Each structure stands twice: as structure tokens, then as C-alpha cells.
Short mmCIF file of C-alpha atoms and ligand atoms in Angstrom, two decimals:
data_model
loop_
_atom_site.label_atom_id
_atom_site.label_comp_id
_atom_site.label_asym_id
_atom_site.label_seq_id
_atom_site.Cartn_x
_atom_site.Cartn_y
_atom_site.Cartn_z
CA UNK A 1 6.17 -71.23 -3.25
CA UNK A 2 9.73 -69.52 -3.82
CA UNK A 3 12.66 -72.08 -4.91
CA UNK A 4 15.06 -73.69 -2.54
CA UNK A 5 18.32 -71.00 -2.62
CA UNK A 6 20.66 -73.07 -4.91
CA UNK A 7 17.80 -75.05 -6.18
CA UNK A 8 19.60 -76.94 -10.03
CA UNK A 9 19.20 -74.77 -12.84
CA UNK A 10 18.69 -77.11 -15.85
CA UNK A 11 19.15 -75.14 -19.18
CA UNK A 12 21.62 -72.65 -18.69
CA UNK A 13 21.28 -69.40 -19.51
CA UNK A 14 20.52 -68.85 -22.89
CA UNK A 15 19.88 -65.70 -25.50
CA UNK A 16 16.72 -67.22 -26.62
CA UNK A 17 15.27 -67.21 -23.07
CA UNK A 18 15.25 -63.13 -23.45
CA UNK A 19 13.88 -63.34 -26.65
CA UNK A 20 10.75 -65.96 -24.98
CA UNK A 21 9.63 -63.75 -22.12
CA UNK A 22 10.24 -60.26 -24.04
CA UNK A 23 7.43 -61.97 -26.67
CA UNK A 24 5.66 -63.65 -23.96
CA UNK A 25 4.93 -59.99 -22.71
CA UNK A 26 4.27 -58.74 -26.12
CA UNK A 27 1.83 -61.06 -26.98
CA UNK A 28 0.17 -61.25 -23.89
CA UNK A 29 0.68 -64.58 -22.67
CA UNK A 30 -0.31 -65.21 -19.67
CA UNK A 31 0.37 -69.22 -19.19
CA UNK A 32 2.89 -71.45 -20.63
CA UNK A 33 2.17 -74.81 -21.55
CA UNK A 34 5.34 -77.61 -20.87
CA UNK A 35 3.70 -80.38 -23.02
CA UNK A 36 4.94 -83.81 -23.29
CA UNK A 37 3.84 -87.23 -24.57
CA UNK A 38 2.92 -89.71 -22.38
CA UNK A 39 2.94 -94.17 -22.91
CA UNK A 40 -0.36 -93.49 -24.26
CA UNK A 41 0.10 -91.06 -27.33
CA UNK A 42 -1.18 -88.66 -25.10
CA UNK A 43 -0.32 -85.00 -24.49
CA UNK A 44 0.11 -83.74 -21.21
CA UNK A 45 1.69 -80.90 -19.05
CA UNK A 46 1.56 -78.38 -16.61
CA UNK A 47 1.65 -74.73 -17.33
CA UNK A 48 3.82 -71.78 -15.62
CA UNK A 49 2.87 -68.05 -15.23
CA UNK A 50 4.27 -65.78 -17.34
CA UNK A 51 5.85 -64.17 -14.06
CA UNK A 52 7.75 -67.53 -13.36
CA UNK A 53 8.60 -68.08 -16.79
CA UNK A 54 12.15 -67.13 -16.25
CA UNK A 55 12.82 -69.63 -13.84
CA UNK A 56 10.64 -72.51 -14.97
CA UNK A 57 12.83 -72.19 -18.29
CA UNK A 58 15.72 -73.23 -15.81
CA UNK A 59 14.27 -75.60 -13.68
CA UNK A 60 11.01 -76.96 -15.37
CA UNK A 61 8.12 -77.85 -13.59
CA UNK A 62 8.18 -80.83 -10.60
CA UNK A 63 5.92 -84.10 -12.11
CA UNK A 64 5.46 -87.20 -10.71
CA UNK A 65 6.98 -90.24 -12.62
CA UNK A 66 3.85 -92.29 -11.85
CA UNK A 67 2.42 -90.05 -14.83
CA UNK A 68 4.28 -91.86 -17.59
CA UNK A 69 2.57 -95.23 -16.24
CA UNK A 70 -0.52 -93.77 -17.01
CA UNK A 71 -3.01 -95.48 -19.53
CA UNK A 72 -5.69 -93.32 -21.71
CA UNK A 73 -8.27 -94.00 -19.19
CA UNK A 74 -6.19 -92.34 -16.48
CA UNK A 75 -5.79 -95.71 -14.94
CA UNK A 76 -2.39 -95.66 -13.26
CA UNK A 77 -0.40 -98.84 -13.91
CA UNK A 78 1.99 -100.69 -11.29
CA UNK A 79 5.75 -99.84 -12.86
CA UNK A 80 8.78 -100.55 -11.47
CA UNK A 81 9.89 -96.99 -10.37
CA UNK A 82 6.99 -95.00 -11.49
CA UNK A 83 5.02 -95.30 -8.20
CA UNK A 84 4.28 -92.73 -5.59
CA UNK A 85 7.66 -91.80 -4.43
CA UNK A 86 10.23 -89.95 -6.93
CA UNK A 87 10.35 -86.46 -9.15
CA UNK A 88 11.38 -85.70 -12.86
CA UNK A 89 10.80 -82.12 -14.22
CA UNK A 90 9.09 -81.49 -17.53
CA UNK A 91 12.22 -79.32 -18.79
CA UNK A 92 10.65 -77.21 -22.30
CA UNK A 93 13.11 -76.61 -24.92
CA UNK A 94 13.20 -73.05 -25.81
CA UNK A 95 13.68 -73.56 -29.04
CA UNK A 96 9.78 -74.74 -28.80
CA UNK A 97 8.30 -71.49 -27.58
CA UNK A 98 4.88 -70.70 -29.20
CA UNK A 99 1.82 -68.81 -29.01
CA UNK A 100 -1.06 -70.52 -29.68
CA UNK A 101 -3.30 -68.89 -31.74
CA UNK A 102 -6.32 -71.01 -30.90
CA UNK A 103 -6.07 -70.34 -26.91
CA UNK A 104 -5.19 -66.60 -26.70
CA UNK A 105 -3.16 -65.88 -23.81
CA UNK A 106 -1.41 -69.53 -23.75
CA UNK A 107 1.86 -70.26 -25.34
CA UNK A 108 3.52 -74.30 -25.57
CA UNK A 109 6.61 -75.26 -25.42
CA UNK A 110 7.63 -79.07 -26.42
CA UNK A 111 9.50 -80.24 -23.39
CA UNK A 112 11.88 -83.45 -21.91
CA UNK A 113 10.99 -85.08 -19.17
CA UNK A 114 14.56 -85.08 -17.12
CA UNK A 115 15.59 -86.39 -13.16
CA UNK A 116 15.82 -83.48 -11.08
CA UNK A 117 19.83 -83.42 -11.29
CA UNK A 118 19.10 -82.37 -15.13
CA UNK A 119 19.56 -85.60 -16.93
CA UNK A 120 17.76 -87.63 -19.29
CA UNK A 121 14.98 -89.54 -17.74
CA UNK A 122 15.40 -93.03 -19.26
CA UNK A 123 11.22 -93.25 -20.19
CA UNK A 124 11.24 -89.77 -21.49
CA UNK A 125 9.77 -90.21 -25.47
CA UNK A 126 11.57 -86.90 -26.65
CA UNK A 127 14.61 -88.21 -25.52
CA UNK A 128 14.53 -91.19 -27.16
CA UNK A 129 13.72 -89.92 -30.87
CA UNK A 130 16.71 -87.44 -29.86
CA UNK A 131 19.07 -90.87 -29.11
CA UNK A 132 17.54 -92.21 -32.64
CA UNK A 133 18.63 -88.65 -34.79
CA UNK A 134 22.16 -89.06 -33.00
CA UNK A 135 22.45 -92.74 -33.75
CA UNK A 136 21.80 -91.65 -37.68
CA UNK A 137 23.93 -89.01 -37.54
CA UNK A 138 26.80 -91.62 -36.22
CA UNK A 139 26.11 -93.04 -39.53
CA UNK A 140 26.30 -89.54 -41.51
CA UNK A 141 22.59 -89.11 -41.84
CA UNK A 142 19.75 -87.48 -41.00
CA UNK A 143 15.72 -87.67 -41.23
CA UNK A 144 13.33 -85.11 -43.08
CA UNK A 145 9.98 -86.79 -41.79
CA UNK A 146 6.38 -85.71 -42.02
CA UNK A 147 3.12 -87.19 -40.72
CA UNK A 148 -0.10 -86.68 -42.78
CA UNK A 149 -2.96 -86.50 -40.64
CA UNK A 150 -6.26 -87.39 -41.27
CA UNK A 151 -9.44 -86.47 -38.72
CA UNK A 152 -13.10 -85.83 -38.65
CA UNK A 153 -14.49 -82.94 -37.56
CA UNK A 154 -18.46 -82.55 -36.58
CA UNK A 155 -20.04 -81.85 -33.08
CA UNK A 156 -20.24 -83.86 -30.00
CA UNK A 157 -23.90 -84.35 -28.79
CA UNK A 158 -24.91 -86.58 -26.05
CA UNK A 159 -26.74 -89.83 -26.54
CA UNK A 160 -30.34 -89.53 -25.74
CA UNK A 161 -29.84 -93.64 -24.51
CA UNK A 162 -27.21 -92.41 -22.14
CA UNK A 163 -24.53 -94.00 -23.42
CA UNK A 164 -21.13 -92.01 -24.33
CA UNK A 165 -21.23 -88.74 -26.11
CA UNK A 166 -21.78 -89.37 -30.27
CA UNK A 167 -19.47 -87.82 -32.50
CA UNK A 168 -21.91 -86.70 -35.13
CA UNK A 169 -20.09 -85.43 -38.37
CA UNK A 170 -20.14 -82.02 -40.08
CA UNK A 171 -20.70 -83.33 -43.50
CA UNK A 172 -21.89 -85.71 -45.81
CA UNK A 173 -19.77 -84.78 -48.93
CA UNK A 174 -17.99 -87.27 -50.93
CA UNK A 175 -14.19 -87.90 -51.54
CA UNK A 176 -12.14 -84.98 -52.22
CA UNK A 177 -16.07 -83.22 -53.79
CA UNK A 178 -16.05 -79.75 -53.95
CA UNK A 179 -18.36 -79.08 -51.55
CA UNK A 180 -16.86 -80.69 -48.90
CA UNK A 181 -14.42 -77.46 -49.38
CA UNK A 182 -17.73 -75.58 -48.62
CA UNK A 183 -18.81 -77.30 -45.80
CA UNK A 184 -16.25 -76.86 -44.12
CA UNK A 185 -14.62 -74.01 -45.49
CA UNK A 186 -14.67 -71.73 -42.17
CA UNK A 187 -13.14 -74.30 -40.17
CA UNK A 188 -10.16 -75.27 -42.55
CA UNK A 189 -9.37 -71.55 -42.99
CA UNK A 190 -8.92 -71.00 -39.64
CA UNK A 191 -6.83 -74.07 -38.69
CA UNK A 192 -5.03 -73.03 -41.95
CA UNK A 193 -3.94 -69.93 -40.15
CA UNK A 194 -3.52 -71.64 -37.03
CA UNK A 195 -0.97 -74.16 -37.96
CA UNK A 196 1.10 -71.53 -40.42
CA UNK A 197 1.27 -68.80 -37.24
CA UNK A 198 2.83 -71.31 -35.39
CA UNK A 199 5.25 -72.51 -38.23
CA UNK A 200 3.87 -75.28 -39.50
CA UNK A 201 3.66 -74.99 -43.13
CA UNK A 202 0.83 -76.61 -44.82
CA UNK A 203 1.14 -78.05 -48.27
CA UNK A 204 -2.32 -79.33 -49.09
CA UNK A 205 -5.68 -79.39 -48.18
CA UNK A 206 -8.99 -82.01 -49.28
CA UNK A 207 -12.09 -83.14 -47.53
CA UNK A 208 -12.03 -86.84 -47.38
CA UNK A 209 -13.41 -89.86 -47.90
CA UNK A 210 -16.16 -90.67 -45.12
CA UNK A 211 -18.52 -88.25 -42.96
CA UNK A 212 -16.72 -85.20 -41.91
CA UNK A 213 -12.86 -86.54 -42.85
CA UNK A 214 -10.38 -83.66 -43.90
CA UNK A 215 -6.98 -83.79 -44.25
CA UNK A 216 -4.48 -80.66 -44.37
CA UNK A 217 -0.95 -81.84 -44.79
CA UNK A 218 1.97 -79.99 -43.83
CA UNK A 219 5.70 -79.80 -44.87
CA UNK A 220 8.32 -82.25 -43.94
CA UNK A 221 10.93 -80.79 -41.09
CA UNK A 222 14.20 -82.39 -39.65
CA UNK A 223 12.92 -85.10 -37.15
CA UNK A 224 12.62 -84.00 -34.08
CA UNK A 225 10.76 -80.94 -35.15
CA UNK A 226 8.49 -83.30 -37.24
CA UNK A 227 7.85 -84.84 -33.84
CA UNK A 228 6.87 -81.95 -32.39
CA UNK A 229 5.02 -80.29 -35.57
CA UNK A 230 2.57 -83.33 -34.93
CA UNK A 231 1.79 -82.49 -31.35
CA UNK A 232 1.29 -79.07 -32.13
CA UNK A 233 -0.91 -80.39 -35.31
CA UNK A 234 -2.94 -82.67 -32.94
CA UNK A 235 -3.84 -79.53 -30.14
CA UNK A 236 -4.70 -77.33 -32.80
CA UNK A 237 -7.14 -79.31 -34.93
CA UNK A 238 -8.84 -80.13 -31.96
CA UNK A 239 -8.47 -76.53 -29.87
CA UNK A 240 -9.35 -74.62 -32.80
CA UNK A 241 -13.23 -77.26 -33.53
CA UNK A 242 -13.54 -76.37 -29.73
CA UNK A 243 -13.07 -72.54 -30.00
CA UNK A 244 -15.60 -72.93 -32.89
CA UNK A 245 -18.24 -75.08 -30.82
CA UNK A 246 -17.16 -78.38 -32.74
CA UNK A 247 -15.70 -81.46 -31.85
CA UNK A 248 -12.46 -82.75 -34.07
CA UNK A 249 -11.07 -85.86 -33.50
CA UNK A 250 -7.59 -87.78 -34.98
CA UNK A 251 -8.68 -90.79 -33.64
CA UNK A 252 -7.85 -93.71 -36.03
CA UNK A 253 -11.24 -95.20 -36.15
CA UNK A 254 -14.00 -92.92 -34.83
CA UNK A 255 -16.50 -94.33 -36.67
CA UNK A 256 -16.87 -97.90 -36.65
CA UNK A 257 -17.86 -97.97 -40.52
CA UNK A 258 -16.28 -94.96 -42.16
CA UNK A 259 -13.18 -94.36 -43.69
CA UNK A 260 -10.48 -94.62 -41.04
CA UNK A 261 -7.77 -91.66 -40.05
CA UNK A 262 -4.32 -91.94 -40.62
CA UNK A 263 -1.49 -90.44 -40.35
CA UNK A 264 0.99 -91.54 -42.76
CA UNK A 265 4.51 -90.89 -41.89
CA UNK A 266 6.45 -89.64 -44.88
CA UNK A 267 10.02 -89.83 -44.61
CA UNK A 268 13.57 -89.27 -46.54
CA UNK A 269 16.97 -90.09 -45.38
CA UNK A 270 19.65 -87.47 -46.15
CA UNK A 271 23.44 -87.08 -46.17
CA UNK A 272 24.41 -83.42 -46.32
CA UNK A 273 22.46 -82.12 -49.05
CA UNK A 274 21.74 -85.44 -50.60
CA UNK A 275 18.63 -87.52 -50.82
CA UNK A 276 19.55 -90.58 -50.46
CA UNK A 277 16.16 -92.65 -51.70
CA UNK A 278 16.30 -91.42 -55.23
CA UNK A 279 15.15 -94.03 -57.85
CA UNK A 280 17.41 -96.89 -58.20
CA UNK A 281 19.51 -96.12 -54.14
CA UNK A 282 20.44 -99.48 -52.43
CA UNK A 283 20.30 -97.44 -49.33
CA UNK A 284 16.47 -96.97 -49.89
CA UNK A 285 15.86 -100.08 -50.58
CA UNK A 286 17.60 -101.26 -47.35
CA UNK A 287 15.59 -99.09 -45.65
CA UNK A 288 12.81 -100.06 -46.52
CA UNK A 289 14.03 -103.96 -46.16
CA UNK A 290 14.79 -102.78 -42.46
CA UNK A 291 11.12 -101.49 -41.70
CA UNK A 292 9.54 -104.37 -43.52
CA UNK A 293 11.47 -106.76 -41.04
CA UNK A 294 10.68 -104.59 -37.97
CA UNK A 295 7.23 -104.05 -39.00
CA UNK A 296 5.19 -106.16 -37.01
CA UNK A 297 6.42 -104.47 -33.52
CA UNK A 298 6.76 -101.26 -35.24
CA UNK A 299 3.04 -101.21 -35.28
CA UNK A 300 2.94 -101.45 -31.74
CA UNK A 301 4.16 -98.31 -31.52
CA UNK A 302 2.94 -96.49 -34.88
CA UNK A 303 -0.46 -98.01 -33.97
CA UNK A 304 -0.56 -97.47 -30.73
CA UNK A 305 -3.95 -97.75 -29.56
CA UNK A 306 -6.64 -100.57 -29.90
CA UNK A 307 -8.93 -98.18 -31.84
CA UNK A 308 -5.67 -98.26 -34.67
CA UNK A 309 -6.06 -101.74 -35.58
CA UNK A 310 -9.51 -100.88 -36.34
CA UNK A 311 -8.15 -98.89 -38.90
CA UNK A 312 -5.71 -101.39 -40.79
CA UNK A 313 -7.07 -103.84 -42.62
CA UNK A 314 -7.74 -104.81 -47.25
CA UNK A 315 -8.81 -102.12 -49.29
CA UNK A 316 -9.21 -99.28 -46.53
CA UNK A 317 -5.70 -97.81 -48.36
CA UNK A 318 -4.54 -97.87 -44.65
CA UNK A 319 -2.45 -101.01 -45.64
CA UNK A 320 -2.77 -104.56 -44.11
CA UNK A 321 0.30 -106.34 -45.46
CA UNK A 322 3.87 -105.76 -44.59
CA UNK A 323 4.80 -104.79 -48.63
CA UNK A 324 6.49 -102.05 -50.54
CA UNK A 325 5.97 -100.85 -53.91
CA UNK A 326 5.81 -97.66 -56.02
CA UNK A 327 3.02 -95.30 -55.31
CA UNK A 328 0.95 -98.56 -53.87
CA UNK A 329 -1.68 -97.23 -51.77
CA UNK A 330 -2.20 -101.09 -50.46
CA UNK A 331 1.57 -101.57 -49.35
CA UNK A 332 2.87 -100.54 -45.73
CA UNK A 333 5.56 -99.13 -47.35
CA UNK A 334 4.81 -96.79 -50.69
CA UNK A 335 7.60 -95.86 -52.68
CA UNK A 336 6.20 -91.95 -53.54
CA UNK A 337 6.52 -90.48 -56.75
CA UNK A 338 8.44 -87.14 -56.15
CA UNK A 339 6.49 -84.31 -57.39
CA UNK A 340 8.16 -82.62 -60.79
CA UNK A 341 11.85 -82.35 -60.89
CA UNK A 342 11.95 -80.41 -57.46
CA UNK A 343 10.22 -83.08 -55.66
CA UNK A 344 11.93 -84.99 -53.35
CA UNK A 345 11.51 -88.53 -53.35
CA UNK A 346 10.19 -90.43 -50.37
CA UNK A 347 8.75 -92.97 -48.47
CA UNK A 348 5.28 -93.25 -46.57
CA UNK A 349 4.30 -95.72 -44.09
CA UNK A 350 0.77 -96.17 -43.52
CA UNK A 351 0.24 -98.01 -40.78
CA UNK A 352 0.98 -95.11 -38.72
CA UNK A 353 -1.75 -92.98 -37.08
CA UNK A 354 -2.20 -90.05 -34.62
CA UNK A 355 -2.63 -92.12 -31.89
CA UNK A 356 0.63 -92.64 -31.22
CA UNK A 357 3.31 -91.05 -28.97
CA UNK A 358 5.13 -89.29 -32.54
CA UNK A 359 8.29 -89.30 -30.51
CA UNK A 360 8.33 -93.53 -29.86
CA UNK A 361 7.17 -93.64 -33.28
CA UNK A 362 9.48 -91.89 -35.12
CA UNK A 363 12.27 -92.70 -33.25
CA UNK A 364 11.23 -96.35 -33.91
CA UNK A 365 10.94 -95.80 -37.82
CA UNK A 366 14.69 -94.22 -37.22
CA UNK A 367 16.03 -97.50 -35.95
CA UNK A 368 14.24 -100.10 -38.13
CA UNK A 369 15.48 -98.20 -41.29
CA UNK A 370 18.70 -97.75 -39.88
CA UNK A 371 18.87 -101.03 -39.07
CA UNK A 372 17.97 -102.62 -42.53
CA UNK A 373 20.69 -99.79 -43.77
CA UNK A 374 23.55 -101.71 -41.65
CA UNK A 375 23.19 -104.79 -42.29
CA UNK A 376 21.55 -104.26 -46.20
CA UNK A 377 18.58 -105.75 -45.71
CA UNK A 378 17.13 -106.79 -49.23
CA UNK A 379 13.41 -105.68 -49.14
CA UNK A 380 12.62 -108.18 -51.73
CA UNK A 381 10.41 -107.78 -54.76
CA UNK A 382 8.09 -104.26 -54.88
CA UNK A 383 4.89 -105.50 -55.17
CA UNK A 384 2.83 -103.58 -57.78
CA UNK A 385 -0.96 -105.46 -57.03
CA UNK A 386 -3.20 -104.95 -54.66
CA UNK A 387 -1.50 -107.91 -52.25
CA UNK A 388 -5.28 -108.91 -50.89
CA UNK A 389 -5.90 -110.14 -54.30
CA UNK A 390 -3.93 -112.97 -53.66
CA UNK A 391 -4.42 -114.61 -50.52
CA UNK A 392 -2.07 -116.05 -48.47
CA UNK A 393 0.88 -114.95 -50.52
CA UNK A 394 1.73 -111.83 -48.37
CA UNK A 395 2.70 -111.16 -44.67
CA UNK A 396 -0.37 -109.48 -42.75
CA UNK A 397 0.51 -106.66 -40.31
CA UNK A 398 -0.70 -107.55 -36.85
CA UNK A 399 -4.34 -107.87 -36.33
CA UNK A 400 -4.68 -106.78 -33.14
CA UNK A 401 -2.94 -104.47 -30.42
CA UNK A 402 -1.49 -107.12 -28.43
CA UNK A 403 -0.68 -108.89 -31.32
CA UNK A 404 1.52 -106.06 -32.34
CA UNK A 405 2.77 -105.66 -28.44
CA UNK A 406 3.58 -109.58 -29.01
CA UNK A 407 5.66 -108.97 -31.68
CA UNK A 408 7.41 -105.79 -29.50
CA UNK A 409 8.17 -108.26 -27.03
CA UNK A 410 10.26 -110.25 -29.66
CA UNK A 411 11.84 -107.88 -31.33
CA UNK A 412 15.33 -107.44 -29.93
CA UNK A 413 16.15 -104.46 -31.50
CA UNK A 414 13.64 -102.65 -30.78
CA UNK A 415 13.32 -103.53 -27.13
CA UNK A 416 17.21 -102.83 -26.72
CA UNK A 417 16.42 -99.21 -28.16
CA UNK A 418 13.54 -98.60 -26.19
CA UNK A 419 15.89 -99.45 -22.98
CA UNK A 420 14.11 -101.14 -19.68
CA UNK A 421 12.33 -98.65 -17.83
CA UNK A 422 10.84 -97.20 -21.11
CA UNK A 423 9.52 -100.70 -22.56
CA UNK A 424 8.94 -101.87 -19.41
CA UNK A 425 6.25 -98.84 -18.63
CA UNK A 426 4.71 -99.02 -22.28
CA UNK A 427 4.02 -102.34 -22.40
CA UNK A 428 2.27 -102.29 -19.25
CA UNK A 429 0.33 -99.34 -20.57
CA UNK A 430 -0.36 -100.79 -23.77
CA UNK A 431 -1.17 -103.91 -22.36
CA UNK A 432 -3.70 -102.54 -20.20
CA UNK A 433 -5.49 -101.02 -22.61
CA UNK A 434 -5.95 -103.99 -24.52
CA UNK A 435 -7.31 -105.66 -20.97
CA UNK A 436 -9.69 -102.93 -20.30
CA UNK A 437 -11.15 -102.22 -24.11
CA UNK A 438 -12.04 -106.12 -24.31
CA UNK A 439 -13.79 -106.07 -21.28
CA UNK A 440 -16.27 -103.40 -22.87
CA UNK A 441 -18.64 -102.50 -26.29
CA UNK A 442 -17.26 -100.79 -29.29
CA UNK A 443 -18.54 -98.21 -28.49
CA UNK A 444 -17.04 -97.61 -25.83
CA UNK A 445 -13.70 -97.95 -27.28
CA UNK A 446 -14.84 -95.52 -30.03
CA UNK A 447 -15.65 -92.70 -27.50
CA UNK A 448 -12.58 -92.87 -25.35
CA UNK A 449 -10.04 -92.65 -28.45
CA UNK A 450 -12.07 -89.47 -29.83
CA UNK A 451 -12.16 -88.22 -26.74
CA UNK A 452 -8.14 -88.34 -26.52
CA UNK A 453 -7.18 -88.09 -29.85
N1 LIG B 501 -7.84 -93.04 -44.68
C1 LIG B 501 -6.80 -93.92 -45.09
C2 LIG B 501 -6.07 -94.47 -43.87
O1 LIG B 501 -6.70 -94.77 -42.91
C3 LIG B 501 -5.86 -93.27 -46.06
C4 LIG B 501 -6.47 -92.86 -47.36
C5 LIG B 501 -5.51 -92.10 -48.23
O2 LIG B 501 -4.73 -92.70 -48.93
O3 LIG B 501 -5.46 -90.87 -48.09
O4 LIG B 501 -4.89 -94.63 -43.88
MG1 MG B 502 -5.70 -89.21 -46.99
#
């Protein structure tokens, strides 16, 4: 269908728009994905011809707002203003434009979801980690962030009982062994070359601990782009297994008794050209006091599935206690030892996986440190033990996903940043996931997060 003459032309017209459809045509792409993530961690979009590229960049592409009231079993939730009636536009940022090297033909572009007049939409994710960079850079900072993604990677086979699809793992191969780099050499090389074509640098690479766990790390970025580096990450682990007749999940838990995946979020706080969580900063360790305090809801949306709180829990190094300390792989917060006299100090949360929305996430992160900056939150004592070796003595992160949506609820801060349209929609989301996974088995639970994530 043509536009409407005098139909609103979002972005305006731009010299990187040229520059997308002259390489669109070069490299033969055909369809252009607008992605997004949705309440549930999930990625979703529609895709425009390469013929209507030129306007799509202006206008985006119609969407219902009912879709950001969807849960990750497509079960539509009742939101206030996310029903049947009303229209935002999935609005990609050119910036974002990129071939993807495991779908030839295709391209994605990270995208907004904005009202049809061209404004924010106030449940849009992206739009909220943007509000978060701009409320640090109020304060003179800024964000170099990275997650760390874990996954396993095998081949999906149907249950002769009839139950859901099993994920059944490439490899056997022990913690960072040598063979695991043999097993599943082929695979890693091309997911190598798959994440560097579409600038995402990787730093390192090691088979894991567990059945078929890898994990391929990649460089930090300014924030946003880290957001977006991790939805790109996510498609192409799992679009390059399925190119390659195998089945890749990032799912925090996949396997009810193996080695859980994470996805650490490393981060360092920066004015101008200065790091400012070097040894010894007060500013890092009010950071750090401000994400211990907000760390209970954080998880609620750093966790953000059932399946994650699977994954946390004593002496899985995913972290089950709301503690810092220096290169403590038990602690939520680890203080990292930068790497030679170029390395740049920072800090990794681990109870953060790749099921959830990187934008919320992130964004959250943004204001619980920020927070802890203003008002110089004292994080307390590091704690150099492992803190389950003395019981009772530490905090315990949430146990559960509506634990974690409980403590959400109660934290002000948070809620006020989210804004009520956005926390209104997730929590009914998140909520409803928790209904519908307690209703069934395990392993049911199992299948639909590695079928997602
Ligand atoms: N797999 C662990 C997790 O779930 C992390 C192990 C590690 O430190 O790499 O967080
Ligand atoms: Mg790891």
C-alpha cells in the first residue's frame, strides 16, 4: 500500500540514509530487519523491502502497542493502553544498519519504538537506557558497558515421550579443556567471523564448564551500543547454530543440572577520558554501594525470566548474595582486576543474564549506580570469602522471580525511572510468567526459555 500524501516523516533526512540503501544494494539485501526488545527480553520486528527502505527509514514500520504486553509464551496481557486500538512505529536508527552475515540477504537495524507523531513511546526499552546515558551525562559521565555471554550449543531433537523438544549438547569436554576448542572449533570460527563483520569485537574465547557451554566475549562499547551489541550477540549465536543445523541457546538455565549461562555485565564509569573506578575512587565505591542497595529489584530486571533464578544460587559463581569484593567470583558485584597497565579497571555484575531486555537492564544498572554516586552510598566492607561459608551473615539476592518483581514493586527509584506505562506493562508480563511457569513441570520451563533465548 502507498503512504498517505503528507504521511509524518520521523528521522529527517540524513547523509547516512544514502550511505544504507547504496550498501543495501551492494550487498544484496533484500529485507531489513527493525528489531526491538520486547517486556520479555525478547527480540522482535518486522522487516521492510529493500525497495521501501527509503521511506521506512522515515516513517518506520506501523506495530501494534498490544505487542509490548506480550509475555514469552505469546500470551497477550490486559495493559492499560496496550489493547487492540492504538499505533507506535518501530523507528530503526540508522546508525544501526547491518548486514547479517548469518542470514544472507537480511540486514538489522536496532530501532525505537515511537507514537506515530514521532515521539518517544513511554514503554519503549531503547528509550529508556537512552533517558539513563542522558541522566549520567547531567552528572558529567558516561558508561563503557559490556555483557559476557555464556550459552550452550548442541542440537535440538524431539523427545521420543512426546514431551518438548531436548536440547542435547555438542560436547562433553571439561572446563576451559582443550578439546572443547576442537569440538567445537567450526562453530566458534564462524560466529567469530560473524560477530567481528558486524562490529562486534571479540576479546576472548573458552569452552565452558558443563555440556556444550562456550563463551566468546566481546569488547566493551559506550552504552547504548553495548545494548545493542548484545541483541546482535544473541541473533547471531543462535542464527549462525541454525545455519549450521544446531541448536544454541543463551538461556540462563537450559539444563536443569549443568552449569548455568550468564551474562555478566561489565561496566566502567567515565568522565572525559578518565576512569573513574580506579583502585582506591570513592566514586566506585558509591557505585557499587548504589547497586548493592538496588539489587534486589535490579534482579527483576537483570534476571528477567523464571528460568534466571534457576541460575543464581552458592557456589554456581553466578552469585547468590548481594556482596562486592575484589576479583570474588561469589559476590554480585566483583571488583575486576584490570588487565596489565593498559587494562581498564571495572566492575561485573553477575546476576545478570541474556534473558533480559539489555536495554531495561542496563539502563537500570545506570540508575542504581548513579544513584549510590549522589547520595555516596558507602558499600560497606568488600568481602574477600566465599559469603555461603558463613550462613546467615550476608544478604541473599532474591530467590525467585516474583520475589525479585516484589522487591521492583518497592523500590521507588526504580519504579519512578521506569515511568507508569513501562512498569505497569512489565510487571504484568513478568508477573504472568511467573503464574503460568508454576502451573507447569520443569521441563517445561526449560524448553520455552531455550526456545527464546
Ligand atoms: N556460569 C556462571 C554463571 O552462571 C559463570 C561462571 C564464570 O565465572 O564464568 O554466571
Ligand atoms: Mg564464564
Amino acid at each position: 500500500m502507498r503512504d498517505r500524501p503528507g504521511a509524518t516523516k520521523i528521522n529527517k533526512p540524513d547523509p547516512d540514509v544514502r550511505r544504507i540503501l547504496e550498501r543495501a544494494e551492494l550487498e544484496g539485501i533484500e529485507l531489513i530487519r527493525f528489531l526491538y526488545a520486547d517486556h520479555g527480553g525478547v527480540t522482535r520486528g518486522k522487516a521492510a523491502s529493500r525497495s521501501r527502505l527509503a521511506e521506512r527509514l522515515g516513517t518506520g514500520i506501523g506495530h501494534t502497542v498490544a505487542m509490548m504486553a506480550m509475555n514469552i509464551l505469546d500470551q497477550l496481557q490486559e495493559v492499560e493502553e496496550m489493547g487492540p486500538v492504538g499505533e507506535v512505529r518501530i523507528v530503526p536508527d540508522p546508525a544501526t544498519f547491518v548486514p547479517l552475515p548469518y542470514a544472507p540477504g537480511a540486514a538489522a537495524m536496532l530501532s525505537d519504538l515511537r507514537l506515530p507523531d514521532g515521539s518517544p513511546w513511554a514503554a519503549c526499552s531503547r528509550t529508556f537506557l537512552k533517558d539513563a546515558v542522558a541522566e549520567l551525562a547531567s552528572d558529567g559521565h558516561h558508561i563503557l558497558a559490556a555483557f559476557e555471554p555464556e550459552f550452550t550449543l548442541g542440537r535440538r531433537l524431539p523427545d521420543p515421550a512426546g514431551g518438548p523438544d531436548r536440547l542435547v549438547p555438542l560436547d562433553d569436554t571439561l572446563c576451559y579443556a582443550a578439546t572443547g576448542f576442537d569440538t567445537a572449533h567450526d562453530y566458534t570460527i564462524k560466529l567469530m567471523h560473524a560477530l567481528e563483520t558486524q562490529g562486534l569485537r571479540v576479546e576472548h574465547y573458552h569452552p565452558e564448564l558443563g555440556p556444550g557451554q562456550q563463551e566468546m566475549s566481546i569488547r566493551p562499547a559506550p552504552a547504548l551500543r553495548a545494548a545493542d551489541n548484545h541483541v546482535l550477540y544473541r541473533e547471531t549465536v543462535r542464527g549462525v547454530a541454525l545455519r549450521n543445523q544446531m541448536w544454541a541457546t543463551l538461556a540462563p538455565k537450559p539444563l536443569a543440572d549443568q552449569a548455568g549461562n550468564g551474562a555478566h555485565l561489565h561496566l566502567s564509569l567515565w568522565s572525559d577520558t578518565r576512569n573513574l573506578f580506579a583502585e582506591g575512587s570513592e566514586v566506585r565505591d558509591w557505585f557499587i554501594g548504589g547497586l548493592l542497595a538496588h539489587l534486589p529489584a535490579l534482579t527483576a530486571l537483570t534476571c528477567g525470566s523464571v528460568n534466571s533464578f534457576r541460575r543464581l544460587g552458592p557456589r554456581l559463581w553466578s552469585s547468590a548474595y548481594a556482596v562486592y569484593g575484589p576479583d570474588n567470583r561469589e559476590a554480585a558485584v566483583r571488583i575486576c582486576s584490570p588487565l596489565g597497565e593498559s587494562g581498564e579497571p571495572n566492575l561485573e555484575l553477575k546476576p545478570s543474564d541474556s534473558s533480559a531486555n539489555p536495554y531495561l537492564s542496563l539502563g537500570a544498572v545506570i540508575h542504581a549506580g548513579l544513584d549510590g554516586v549522589r547520595r555516596r552510598l558507602d558499600p560497606g566492607e568488600p568481602v574477600g570469602i566465599d559469603p555461603d561459608t558463613v550462613p546467615g551473615r550476608y544478604p541473599r539476592l532474591p530467590s525467585s522471580l516474583d520475589q525479585a518483581l516484589d522487591a521492583l514493586e518497592a523500590d521507588e527509584l526504580l519504579m519512578e525511572a521506569l515511568g507508569p506505562l513501562r512498569r505497569s506493562a512489565y510487571l504484568a508480563v513478568k508477573r504472568s510468567e511467573s503464574a503460568a511457569f508454576a502451573a507447569k513441570d520443569p521441563a517445561y520451563e526449560l524448553f520455552h526459555h531455550m526456545r527464546v533465548f
